[in-house]
Coordinates of N, CA and C in Angstrom, one line a residue:
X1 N -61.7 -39.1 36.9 CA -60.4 -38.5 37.0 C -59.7 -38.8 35.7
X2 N -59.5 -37.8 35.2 CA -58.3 -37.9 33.7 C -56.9 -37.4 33.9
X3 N -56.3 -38.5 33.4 CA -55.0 -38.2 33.4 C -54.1 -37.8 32.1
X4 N -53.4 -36.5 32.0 CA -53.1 -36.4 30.7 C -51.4 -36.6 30.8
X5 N -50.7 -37.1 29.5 CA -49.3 -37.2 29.7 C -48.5 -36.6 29.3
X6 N -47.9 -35.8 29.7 CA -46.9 -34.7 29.2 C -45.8 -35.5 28.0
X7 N -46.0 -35.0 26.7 CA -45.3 -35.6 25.9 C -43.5 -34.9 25.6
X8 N -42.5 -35.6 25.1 CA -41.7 -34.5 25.5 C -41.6 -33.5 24.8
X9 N -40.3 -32.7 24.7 CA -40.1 -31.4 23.6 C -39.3 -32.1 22.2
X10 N -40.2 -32.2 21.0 CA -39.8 -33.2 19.8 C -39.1 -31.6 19.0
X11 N -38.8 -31.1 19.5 CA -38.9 -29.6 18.0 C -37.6 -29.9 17.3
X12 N -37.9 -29.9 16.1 CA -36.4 -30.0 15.1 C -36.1 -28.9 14.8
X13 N -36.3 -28.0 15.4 CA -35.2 -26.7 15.4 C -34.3 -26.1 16.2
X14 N -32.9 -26.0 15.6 CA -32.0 -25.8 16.6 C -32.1 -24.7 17.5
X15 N -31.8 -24.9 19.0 CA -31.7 -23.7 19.5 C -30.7 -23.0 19.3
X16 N -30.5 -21.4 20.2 CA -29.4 -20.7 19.8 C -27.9 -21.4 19.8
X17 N -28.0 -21.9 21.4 CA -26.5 -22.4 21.8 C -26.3 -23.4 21.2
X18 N -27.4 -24.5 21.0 CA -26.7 -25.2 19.8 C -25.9 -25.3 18.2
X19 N -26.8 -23.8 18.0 CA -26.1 -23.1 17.0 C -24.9 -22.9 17.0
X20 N -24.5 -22.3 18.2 CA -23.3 -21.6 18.8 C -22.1 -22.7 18.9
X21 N -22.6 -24.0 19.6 CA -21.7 -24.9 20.1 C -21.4 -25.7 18.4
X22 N -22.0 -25.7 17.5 CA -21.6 -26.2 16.3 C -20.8 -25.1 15.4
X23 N -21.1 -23.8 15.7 CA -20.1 -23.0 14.9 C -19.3 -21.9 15.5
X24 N -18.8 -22.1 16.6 CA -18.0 -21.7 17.2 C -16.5 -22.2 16.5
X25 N -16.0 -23.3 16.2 CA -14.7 -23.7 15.7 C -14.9 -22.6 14.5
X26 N -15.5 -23.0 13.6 CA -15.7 -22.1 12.6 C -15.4 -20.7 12.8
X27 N -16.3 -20.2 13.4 CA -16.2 -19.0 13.4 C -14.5 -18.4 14.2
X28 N -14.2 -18.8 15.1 CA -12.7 -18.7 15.6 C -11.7 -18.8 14.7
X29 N -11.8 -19.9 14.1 CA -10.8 -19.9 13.1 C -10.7 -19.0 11.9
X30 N -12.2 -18.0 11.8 CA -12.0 -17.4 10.7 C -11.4 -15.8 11.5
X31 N -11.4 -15.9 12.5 CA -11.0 -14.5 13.3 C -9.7 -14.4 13.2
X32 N -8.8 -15.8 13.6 CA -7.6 -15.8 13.5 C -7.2 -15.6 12.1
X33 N -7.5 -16.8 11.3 CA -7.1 -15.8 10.3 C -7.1 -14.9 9.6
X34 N -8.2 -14.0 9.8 CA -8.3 -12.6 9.0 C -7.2 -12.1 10.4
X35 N -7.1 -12.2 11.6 CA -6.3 -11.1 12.0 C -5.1 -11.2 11.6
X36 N -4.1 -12.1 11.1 CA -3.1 -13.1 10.6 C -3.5 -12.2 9.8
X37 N -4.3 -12.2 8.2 CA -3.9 -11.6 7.1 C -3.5 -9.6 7.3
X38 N -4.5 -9.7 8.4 CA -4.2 -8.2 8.6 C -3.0 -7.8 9.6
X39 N -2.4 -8.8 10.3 CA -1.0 -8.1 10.6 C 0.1 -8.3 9.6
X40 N 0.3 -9.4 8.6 CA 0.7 -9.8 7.4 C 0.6 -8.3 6.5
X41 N -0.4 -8.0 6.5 CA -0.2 -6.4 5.0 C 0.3 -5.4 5.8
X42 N 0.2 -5.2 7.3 CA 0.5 -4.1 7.9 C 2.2 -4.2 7.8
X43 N 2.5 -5.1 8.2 CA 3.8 -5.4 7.7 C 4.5 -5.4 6.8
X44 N 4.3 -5.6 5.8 CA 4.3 -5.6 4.3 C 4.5 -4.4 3.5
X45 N 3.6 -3.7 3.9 CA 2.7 -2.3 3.5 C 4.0 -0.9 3.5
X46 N 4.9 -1.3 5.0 CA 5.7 -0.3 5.2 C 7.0 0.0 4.7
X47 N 7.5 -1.0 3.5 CA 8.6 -1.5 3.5 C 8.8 -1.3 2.1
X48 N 8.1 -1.3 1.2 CA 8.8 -1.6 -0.2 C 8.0 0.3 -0.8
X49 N 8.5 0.9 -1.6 CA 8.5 2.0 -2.2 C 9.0 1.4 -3.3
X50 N 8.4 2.4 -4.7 CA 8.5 2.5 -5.9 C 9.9 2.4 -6.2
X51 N 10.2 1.9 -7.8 CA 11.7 1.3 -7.9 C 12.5 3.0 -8.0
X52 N 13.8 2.7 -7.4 CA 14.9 4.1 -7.2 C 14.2 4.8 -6.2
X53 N 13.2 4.5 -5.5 CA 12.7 5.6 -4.6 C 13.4 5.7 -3.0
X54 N 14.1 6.4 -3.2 CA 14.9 7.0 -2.5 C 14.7 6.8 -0.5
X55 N 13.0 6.9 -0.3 CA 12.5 6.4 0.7 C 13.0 5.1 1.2
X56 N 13.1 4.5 0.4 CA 13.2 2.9 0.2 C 14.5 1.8 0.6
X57 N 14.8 1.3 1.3 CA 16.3 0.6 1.7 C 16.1 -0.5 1.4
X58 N 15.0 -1.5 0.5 CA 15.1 -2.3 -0.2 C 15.4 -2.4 -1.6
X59 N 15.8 -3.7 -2.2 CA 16.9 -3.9 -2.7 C 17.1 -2.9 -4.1
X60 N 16.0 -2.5 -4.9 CA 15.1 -2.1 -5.8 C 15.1 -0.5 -5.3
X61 N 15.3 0.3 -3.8 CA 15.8 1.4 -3.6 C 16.7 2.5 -3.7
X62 N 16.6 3.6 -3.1 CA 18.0 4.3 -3.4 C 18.2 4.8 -1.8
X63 N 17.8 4.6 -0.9 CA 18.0 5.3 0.5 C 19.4 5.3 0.5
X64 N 20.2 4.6 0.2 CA 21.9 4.6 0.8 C 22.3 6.2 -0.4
X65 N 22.0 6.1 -1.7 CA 22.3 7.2 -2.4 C 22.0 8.5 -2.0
X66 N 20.5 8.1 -1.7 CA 19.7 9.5 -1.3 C 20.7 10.4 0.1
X67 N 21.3 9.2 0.7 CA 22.3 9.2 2.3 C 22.9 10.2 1.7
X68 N 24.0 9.7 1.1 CA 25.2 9.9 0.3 C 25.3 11.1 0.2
X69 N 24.2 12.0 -0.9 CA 23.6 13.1 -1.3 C 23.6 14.2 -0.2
X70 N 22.9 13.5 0.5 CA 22.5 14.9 1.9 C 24.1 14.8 2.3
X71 N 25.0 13.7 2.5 CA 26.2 14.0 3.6 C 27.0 15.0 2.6
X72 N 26.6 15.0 1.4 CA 27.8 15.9 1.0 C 26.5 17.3 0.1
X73 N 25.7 17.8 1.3 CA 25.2 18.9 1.1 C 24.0 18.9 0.0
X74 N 23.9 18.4 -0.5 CA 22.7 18.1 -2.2 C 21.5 17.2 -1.5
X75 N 20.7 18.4 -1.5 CA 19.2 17.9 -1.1 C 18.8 17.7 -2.1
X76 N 17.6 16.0 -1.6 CA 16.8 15.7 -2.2 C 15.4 15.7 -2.1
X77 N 14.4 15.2 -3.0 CA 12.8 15.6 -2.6 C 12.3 14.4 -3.3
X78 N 11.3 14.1 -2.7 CA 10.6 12.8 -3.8 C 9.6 13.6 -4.2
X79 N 8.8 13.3 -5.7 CA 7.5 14.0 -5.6 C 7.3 12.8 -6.4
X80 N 5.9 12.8 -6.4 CA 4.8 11.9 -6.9 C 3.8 12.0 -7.8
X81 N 3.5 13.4 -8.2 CA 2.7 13.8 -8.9 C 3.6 14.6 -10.0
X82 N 3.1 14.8 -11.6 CA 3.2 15.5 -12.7 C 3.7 17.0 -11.9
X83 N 2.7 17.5 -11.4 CA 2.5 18.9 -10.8 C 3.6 19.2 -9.6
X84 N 4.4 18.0 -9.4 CA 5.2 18.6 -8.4 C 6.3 18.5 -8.7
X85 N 6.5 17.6 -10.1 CA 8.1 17.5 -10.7 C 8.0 18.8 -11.5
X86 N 6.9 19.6 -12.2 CA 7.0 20.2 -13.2 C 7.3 21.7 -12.4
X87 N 7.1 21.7 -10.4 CA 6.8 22.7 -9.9 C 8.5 23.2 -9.3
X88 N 8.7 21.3 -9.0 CA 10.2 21.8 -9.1 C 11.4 21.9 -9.6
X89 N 10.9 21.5 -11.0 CA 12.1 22.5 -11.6 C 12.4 23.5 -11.6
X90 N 13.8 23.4 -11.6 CA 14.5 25.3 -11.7 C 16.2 24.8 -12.1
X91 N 16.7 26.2 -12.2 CA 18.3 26.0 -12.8 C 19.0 25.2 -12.2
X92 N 18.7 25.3 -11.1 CA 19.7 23.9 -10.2 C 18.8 22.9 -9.5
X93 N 18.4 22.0 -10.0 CA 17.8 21.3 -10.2 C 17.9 20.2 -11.2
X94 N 17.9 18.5 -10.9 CA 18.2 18.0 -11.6 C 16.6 17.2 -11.3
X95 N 16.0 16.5 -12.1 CA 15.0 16.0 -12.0 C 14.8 14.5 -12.6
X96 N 15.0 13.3 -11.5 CA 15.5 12.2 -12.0 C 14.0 11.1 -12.1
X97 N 13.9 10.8 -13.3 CA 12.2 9.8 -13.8 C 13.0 8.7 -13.5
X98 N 12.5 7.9 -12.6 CA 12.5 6.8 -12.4 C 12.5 5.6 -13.5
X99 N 10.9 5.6 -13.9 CA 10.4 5.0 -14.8 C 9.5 6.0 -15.6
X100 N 10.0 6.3 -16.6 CA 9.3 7.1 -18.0 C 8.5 6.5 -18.5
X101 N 8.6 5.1 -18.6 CA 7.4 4.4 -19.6 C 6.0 4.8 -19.0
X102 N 6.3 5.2 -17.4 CA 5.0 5.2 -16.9 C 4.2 6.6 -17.6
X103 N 4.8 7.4 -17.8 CA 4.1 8.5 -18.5 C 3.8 8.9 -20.1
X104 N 2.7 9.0 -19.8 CA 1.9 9.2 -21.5 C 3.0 10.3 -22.3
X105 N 2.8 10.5 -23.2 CA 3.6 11.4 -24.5 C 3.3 12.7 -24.0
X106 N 2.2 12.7 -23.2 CA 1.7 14.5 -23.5 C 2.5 14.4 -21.7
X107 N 2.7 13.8 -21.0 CA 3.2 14.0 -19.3 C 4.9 14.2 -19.8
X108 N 5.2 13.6 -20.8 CA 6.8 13.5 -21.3 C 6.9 15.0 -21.9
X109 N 5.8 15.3 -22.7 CA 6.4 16.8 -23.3 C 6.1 18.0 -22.0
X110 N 5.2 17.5 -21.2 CA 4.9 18.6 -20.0 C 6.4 18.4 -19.2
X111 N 6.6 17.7 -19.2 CA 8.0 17.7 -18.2 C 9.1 18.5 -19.0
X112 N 9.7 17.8 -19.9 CA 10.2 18.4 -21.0 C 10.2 19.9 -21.3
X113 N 8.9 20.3 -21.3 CA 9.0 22.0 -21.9 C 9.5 22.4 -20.3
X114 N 8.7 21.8 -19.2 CA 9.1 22.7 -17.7 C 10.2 22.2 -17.3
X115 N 11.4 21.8 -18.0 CA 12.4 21.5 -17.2 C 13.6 22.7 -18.6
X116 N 12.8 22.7 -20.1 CA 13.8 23.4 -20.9 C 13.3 24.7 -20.4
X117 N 12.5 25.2 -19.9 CA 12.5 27.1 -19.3 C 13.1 27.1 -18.3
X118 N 13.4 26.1 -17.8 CA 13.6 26.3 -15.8 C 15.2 26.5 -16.3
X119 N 15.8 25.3 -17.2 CA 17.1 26.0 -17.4 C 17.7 24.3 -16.2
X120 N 16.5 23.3 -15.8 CA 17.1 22.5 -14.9 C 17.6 21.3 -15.9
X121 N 18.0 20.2 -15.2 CA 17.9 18.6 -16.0 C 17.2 17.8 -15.8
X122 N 17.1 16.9 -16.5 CA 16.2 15.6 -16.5 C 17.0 14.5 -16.7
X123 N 17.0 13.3 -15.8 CA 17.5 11.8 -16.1 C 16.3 10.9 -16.3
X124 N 16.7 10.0 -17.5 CA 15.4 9.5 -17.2 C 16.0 8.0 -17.2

């Protein structure tokens, strides 16, 4: 009669849950904070507009002006693009650049020639 002896389980490889039970803090804490940074920009995100931008009721805004404007009849428009300042000029029309520095010499003379045929103005 032979007797054999069951030796135990020596394996030095982690199992899954052991995996799990060591990086679970870890991984939690990196959940909360990405969701933390991503309600942080969503918030953030809705509030500040370009300086004088009229959308805008922070400090660097014009929303109370832009108010102003509509209560006594004088619509306004924001545009954002070359193509949509140059589309709307016309005789009554004032056309106010925020910041000029932002545009190259050749976007300054494109504004320029489409505001001297339209017969509108420019503030810059």
């Amino acid at each position: 009669m032979t007797t054999e002896a069951t030796l135990p389980n020596t394996s030095a490889s982690p199992t899954a849950r052991q995996l799990w039970g060591h990086a679970r803090g870890v991984v939690i804490a990196f959940v909360i904070l990405l969701t933390a940074a991503i309600v942080i920009a969503v918030i953030r995100s809705g509030g500040e507009h370009g300086r004088l931008d009229p959308r805008s009721a922070d400090p660097n805004g014009s929303r109370a002006i832009e108010q102003l404007l509509d209560d006594n009849g004088v619509s306004t428009r924001v545009v954002t693009t070359l193509d949509e300042a140059t589309a709307a000029a016309a005789p009554d029309t004032t056309l106010l650049i925020a910041v000029p520095d932002l545009l190259t010499e050749s976007q300054q003379r494109r504004l320029r020639t489409a505001t001297a045929t339209s017969g509108g103005r420019t503030v810059l």
